[in-house]
Coordinates of C-alpha atoms in Angstrom, one line a residue:
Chain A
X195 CA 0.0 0.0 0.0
X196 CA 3.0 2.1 0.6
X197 CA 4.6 2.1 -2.3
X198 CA 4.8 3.1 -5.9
X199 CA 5.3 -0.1 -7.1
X200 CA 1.9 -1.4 -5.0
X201 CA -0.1 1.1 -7.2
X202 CA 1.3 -0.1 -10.2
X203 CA 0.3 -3.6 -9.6
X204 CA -2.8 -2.9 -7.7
X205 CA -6.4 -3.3 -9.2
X206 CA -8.0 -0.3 -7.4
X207 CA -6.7 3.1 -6.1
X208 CA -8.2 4.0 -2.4
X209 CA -7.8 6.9 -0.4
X210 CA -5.3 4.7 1.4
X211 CA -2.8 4.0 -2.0
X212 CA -3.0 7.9 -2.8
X213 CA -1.8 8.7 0.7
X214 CA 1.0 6.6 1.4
X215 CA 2.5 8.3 -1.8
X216 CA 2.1 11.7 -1.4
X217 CA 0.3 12.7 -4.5
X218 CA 1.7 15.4 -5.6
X219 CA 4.7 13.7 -6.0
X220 CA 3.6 11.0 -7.3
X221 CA 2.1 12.7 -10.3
X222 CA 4.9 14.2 -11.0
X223 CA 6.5 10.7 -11.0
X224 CA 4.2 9.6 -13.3
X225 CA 4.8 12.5 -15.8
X226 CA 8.8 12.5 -15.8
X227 CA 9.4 8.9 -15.9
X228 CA 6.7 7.2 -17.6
X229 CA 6.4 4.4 -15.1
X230 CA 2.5 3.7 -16.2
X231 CA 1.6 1.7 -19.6
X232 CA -1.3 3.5 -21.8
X233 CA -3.6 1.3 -20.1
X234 CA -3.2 3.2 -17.0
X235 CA -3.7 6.6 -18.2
X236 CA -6.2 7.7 -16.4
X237 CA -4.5 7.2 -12.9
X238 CA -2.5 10.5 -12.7
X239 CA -5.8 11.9 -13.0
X240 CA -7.0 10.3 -10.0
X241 CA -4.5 10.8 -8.2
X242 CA -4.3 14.5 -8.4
X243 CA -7.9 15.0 -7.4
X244 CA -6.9 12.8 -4.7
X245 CA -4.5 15.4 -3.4
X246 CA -6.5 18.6 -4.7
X247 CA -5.9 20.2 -1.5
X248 CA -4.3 19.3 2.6
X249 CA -7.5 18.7 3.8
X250 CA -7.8 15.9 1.7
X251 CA -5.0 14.6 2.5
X252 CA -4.6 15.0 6.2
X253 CA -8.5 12.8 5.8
X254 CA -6.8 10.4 4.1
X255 CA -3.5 10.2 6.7
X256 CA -6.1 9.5 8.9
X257 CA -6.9 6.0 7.6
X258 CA -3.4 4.6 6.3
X259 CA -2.8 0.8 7.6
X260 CA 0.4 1.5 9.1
X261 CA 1.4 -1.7 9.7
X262 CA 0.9 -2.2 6.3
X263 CA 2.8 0.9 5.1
X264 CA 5.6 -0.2 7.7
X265 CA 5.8 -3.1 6.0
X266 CA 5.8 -2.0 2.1
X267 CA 8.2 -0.2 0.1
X268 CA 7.8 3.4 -0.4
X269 CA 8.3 5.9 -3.6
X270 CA 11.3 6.8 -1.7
X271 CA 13.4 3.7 -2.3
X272 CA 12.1 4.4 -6.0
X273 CA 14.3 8.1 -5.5
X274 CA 16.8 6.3 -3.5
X275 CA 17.7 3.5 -6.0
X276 CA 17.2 5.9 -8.6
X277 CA 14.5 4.6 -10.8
X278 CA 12.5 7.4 -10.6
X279 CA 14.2 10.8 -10.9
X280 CA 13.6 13.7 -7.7
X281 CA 15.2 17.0 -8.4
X282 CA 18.3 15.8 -5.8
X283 CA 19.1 19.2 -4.3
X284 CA 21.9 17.7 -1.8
X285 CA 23.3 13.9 -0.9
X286 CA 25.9 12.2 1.1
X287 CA 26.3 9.0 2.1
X288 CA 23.8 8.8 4.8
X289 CA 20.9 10.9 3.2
X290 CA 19.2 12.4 0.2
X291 CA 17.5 15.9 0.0
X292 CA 15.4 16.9 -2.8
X293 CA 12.2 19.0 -3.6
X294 CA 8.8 18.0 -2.9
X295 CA 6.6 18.0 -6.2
X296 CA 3.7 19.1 -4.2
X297 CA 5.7 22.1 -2.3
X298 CA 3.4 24.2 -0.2
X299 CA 6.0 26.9 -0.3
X300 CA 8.5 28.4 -2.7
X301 CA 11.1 26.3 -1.3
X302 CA 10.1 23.3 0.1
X303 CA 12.7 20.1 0.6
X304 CA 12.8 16.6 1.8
X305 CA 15.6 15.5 3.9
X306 CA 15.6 11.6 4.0
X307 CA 17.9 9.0 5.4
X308 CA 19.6 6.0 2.7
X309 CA 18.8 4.0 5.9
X310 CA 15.3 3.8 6.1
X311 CA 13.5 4.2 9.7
X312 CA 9.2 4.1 9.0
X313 CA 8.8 7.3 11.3
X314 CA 10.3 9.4 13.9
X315 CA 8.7 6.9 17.0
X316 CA 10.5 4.0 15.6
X317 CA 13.5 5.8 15.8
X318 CA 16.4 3.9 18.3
X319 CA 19.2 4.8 20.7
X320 CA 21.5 3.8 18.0
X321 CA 19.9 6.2 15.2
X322 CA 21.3 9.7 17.7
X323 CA 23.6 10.1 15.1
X324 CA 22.1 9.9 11.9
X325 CA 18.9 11.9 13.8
X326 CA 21.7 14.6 14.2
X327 CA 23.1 14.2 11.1
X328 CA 20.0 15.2 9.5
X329 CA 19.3 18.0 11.4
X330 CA 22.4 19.6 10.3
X331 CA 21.9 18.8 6.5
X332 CA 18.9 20.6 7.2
X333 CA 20.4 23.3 7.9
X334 CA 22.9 22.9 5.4
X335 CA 20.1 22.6 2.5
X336 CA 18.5 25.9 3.9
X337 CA 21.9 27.7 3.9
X338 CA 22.5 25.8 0.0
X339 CA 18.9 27.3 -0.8
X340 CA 19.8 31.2 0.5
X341 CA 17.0 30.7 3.4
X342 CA 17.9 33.6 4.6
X343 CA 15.4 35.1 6.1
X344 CA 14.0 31.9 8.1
X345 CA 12.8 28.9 7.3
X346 CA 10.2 25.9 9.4
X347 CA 11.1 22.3 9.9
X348 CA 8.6 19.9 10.4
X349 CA 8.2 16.0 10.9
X350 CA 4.9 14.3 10.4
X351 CA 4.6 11.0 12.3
X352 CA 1.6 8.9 12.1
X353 CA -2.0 10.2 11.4
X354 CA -2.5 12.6 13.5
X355 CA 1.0 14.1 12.1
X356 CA 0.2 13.6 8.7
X357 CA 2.6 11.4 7.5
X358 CA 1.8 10.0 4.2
X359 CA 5.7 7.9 3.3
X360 CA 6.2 5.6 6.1
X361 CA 9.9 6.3 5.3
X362 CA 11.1 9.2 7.9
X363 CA 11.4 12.5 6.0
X364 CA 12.0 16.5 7.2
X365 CA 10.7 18.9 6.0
X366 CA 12.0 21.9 5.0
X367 CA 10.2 25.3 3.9
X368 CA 10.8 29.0 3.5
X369 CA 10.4 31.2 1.2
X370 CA 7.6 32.6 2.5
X371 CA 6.5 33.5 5.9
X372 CA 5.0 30.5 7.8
X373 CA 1.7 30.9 9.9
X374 CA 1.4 29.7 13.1
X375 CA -0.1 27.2 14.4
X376 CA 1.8 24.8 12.1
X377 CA -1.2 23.2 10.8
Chain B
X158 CA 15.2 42.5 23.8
X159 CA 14.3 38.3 23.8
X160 CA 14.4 38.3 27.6
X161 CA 11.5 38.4 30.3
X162 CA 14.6 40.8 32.1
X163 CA 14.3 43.1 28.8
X164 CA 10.5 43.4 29.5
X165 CA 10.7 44.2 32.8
X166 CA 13.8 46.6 32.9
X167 CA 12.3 48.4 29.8
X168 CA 10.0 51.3 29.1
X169 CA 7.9 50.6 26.5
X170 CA 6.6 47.0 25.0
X171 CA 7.3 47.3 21.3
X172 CA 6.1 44.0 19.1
X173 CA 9.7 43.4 19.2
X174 CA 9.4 42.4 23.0
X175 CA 6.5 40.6 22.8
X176 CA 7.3 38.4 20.2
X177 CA 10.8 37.2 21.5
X178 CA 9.2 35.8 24.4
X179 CA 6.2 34.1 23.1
X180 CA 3.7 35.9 24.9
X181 CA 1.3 33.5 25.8
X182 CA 4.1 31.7 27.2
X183 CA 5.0 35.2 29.0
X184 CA 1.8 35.8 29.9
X185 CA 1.2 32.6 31.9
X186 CA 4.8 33.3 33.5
X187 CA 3.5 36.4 34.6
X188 CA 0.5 35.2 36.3
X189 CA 2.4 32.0 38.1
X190 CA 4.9 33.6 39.5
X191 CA 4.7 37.2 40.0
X192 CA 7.4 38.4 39.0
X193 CA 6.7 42.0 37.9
X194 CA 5.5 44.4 40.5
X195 CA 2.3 46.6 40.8
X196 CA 3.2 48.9 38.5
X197 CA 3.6 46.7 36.0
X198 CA 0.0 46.0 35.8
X199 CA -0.7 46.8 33.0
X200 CA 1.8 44.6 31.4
X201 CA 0.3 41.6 31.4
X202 CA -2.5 42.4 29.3
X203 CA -0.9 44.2 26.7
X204 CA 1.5 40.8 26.2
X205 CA -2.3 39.3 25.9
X206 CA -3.4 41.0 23.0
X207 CA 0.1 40.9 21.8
X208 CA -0.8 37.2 21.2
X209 CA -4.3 36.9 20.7
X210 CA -3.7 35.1 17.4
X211 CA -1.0 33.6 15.2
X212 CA -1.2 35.9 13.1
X213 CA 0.1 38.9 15.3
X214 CA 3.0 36.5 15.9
X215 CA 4.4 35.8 12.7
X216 CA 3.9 39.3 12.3
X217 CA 6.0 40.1 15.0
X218 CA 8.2 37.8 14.4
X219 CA 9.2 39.3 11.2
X220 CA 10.8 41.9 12.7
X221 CA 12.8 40.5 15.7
X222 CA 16.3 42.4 15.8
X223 CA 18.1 38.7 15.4
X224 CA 21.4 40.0 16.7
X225 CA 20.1 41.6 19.8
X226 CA 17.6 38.3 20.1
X227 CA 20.7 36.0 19.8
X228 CA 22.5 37.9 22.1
X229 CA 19.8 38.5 25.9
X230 CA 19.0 36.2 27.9
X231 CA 15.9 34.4 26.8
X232 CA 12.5 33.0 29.0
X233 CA 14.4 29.8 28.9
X234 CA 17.2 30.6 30.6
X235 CA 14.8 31.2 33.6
X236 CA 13.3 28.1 32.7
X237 CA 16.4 26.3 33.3
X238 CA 17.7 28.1 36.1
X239 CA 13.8 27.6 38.2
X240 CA 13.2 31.1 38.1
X241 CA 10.3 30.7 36.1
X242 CA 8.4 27.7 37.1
X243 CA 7.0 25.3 33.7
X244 CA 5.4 22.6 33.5
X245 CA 8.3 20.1 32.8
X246 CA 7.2 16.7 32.1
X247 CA 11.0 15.4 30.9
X248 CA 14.7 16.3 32.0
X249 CA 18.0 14.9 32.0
X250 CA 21.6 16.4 32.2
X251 CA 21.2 17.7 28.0
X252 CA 17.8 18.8 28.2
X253 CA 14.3 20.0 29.3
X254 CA 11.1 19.5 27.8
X255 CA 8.0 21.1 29.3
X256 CA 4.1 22.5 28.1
X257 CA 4.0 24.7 25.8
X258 CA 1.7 27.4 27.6
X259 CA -0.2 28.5 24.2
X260 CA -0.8 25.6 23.0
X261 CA -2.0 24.7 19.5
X262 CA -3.2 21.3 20.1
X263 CA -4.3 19.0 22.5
X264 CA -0.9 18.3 24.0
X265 CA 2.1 20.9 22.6
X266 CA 4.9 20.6 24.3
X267 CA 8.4 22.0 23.9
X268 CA 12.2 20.3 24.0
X269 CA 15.1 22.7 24.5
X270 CA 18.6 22.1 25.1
X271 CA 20.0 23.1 28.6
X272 CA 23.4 24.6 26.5
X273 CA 21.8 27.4 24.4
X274 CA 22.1 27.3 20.5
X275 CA 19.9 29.9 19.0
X276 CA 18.8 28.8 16.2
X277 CA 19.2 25.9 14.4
X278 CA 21.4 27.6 11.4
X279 CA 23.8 28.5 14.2
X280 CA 24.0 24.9 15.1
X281 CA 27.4 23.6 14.0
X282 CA 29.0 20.1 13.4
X283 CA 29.5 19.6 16.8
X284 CA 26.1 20.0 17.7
X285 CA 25.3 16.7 16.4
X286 CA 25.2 14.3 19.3
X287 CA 23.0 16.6 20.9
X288 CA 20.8 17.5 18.1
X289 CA 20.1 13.7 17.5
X290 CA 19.5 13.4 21.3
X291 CA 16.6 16.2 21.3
X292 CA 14.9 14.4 18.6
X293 CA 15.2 10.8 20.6
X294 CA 13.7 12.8 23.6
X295 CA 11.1 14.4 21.2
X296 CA 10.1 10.8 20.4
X297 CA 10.4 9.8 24.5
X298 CA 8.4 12.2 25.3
X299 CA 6.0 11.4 23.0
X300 CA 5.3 7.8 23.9
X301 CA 4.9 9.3 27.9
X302 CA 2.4 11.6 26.7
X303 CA 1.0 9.0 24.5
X304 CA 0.5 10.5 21.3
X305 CA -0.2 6.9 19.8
X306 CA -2.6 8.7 17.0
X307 CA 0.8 10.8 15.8
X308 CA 2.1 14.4 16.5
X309 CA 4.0 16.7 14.6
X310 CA 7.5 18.2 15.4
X311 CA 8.1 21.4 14.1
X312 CA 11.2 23.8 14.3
X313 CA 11.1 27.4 13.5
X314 CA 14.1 29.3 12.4
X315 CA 14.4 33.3 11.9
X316 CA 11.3 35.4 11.0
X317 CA 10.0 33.2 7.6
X318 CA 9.5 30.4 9.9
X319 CA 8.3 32.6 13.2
X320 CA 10.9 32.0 15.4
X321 CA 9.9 33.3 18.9
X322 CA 12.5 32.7 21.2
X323 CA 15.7 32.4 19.9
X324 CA 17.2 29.8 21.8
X325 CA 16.6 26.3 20.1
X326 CA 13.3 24.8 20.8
X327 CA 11.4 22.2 19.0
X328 CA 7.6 22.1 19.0
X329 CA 5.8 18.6 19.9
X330 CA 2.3 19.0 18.8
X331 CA -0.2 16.0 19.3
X332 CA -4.1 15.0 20.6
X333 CA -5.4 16.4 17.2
X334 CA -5.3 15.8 13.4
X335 CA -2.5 18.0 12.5
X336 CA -3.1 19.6 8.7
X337 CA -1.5 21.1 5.8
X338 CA 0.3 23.0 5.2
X339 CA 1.9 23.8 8.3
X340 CA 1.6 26.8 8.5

């Protein structure tokens, strides 16, 4: 459910399928790399209504089977093994930033481990350093991206969070001034 | 200027002031523990309609004098040192985490570090341990608060992102559907 590659063998598209991918992105997945046969041509459709606007998809965070989504790939391994192309801003070997097709401001980043951890709460004693790591390509990627005049960090974990890729991600945004509360 | 001491030492209460101290955080200071005399009266409600909404935040927060911010005391430093009493549900010998006291969901809580950084593009390489020790505590104190629906972290840094207080702190929101943007 997870995963790009569950979409592309599934038989139906739920609330659930368009959620775990992020739509946005996933569209935009669609359109650069040509992943769907003609057959499926009507998919990118769906999926865009499917992430017309948050509220949609903060509904549909709400109802992910995480255990499910723990358990499946996710677009990201896609990015990370490099089958599907992400507009790679930043990378070393321990992570991967790029933009977010679906940006909700003029600049808006992923951060993501190679390593993948589902979300923040299944994080371990053993992660502290990569966690930190991170946090400081974070900041790195806002200094790379002339954030200068501020910029919000923010990770969704489960539902209630929002967190559509049970692969652990940071966001990054700026650009523009953020609003408060954060969501 | 990003001190409780600024506020009370000063002669006027400029947005500037009431921003850097994330006035309902000040305000509920204020009222605990009594630390501005009778003449002050008056302060406390102008710090309330300083806050009334997010809006007059990130307002405010656009223009913070960041030098002078980075440079006075902040609320947290009193905070740390028991002046000020919070509500601290977490601590151990790297940091603090305690209720936010305007908070934007259900349970919002904030983790700081005991040894200021003021921002997290002033955080340097050797940060990291520590850095990737908040977030392990962010997810800690999660669990003891349990936020087993999800929660959002969020760090804001420099006006675009409404940075209040400038002395690191990152926002655990949870006990609600979190949406998007955020912010």
């Amino acid at each position: 459910m997870n995963s790009i590659l569950t979409v592309l063998k599934g038989t139906h598209f739920s609330c659930h399928h368009l959620v775990t991918m992020r739509g946005g992105f996933l569209k935009s997945a669609y359109s650069r790399v040509s992943i769907l046969g003609s057959s499926r041509s009507s998919v990118p459709e769906m999926i865009s209504r499917g992430f017309a606007d948050g509220d949609s998809e903060t509904k549909c965070a709400q109802n992910v089977n995480i255990i499910e989504a723990k358990n499946s790939p996710t677009i990201f391994d896609r990015i990370l093994d490099g089958s599907i192309k992400a507009d790679i801003v930043y990378e070393d070997p321990e992570c991967l930033a790029f933009r977010d097709v679906d940006p909700q401001a003029p600049k808006h980043l992923l951060v993501i481990p190679r390593r993948r951890i589902t979300m923040l709460e299944d994080a371990q004693n053993t992660d502290q350093e990569l966690l930190g790591h991170l946090m400081l390509v974070v900041k790195k990627v806002a200094e790379q991206e002339d954030l200068t005049d501020g910029y919000r960090v923010v990770i969704n974990n489960g539902p209630d969070g929002g967190q559509s890729v049970y692969h652990l991600h940071i966001h990054l945004l700026g650009g523009r001034q953020l609003n408060w509360p954060p969501g």
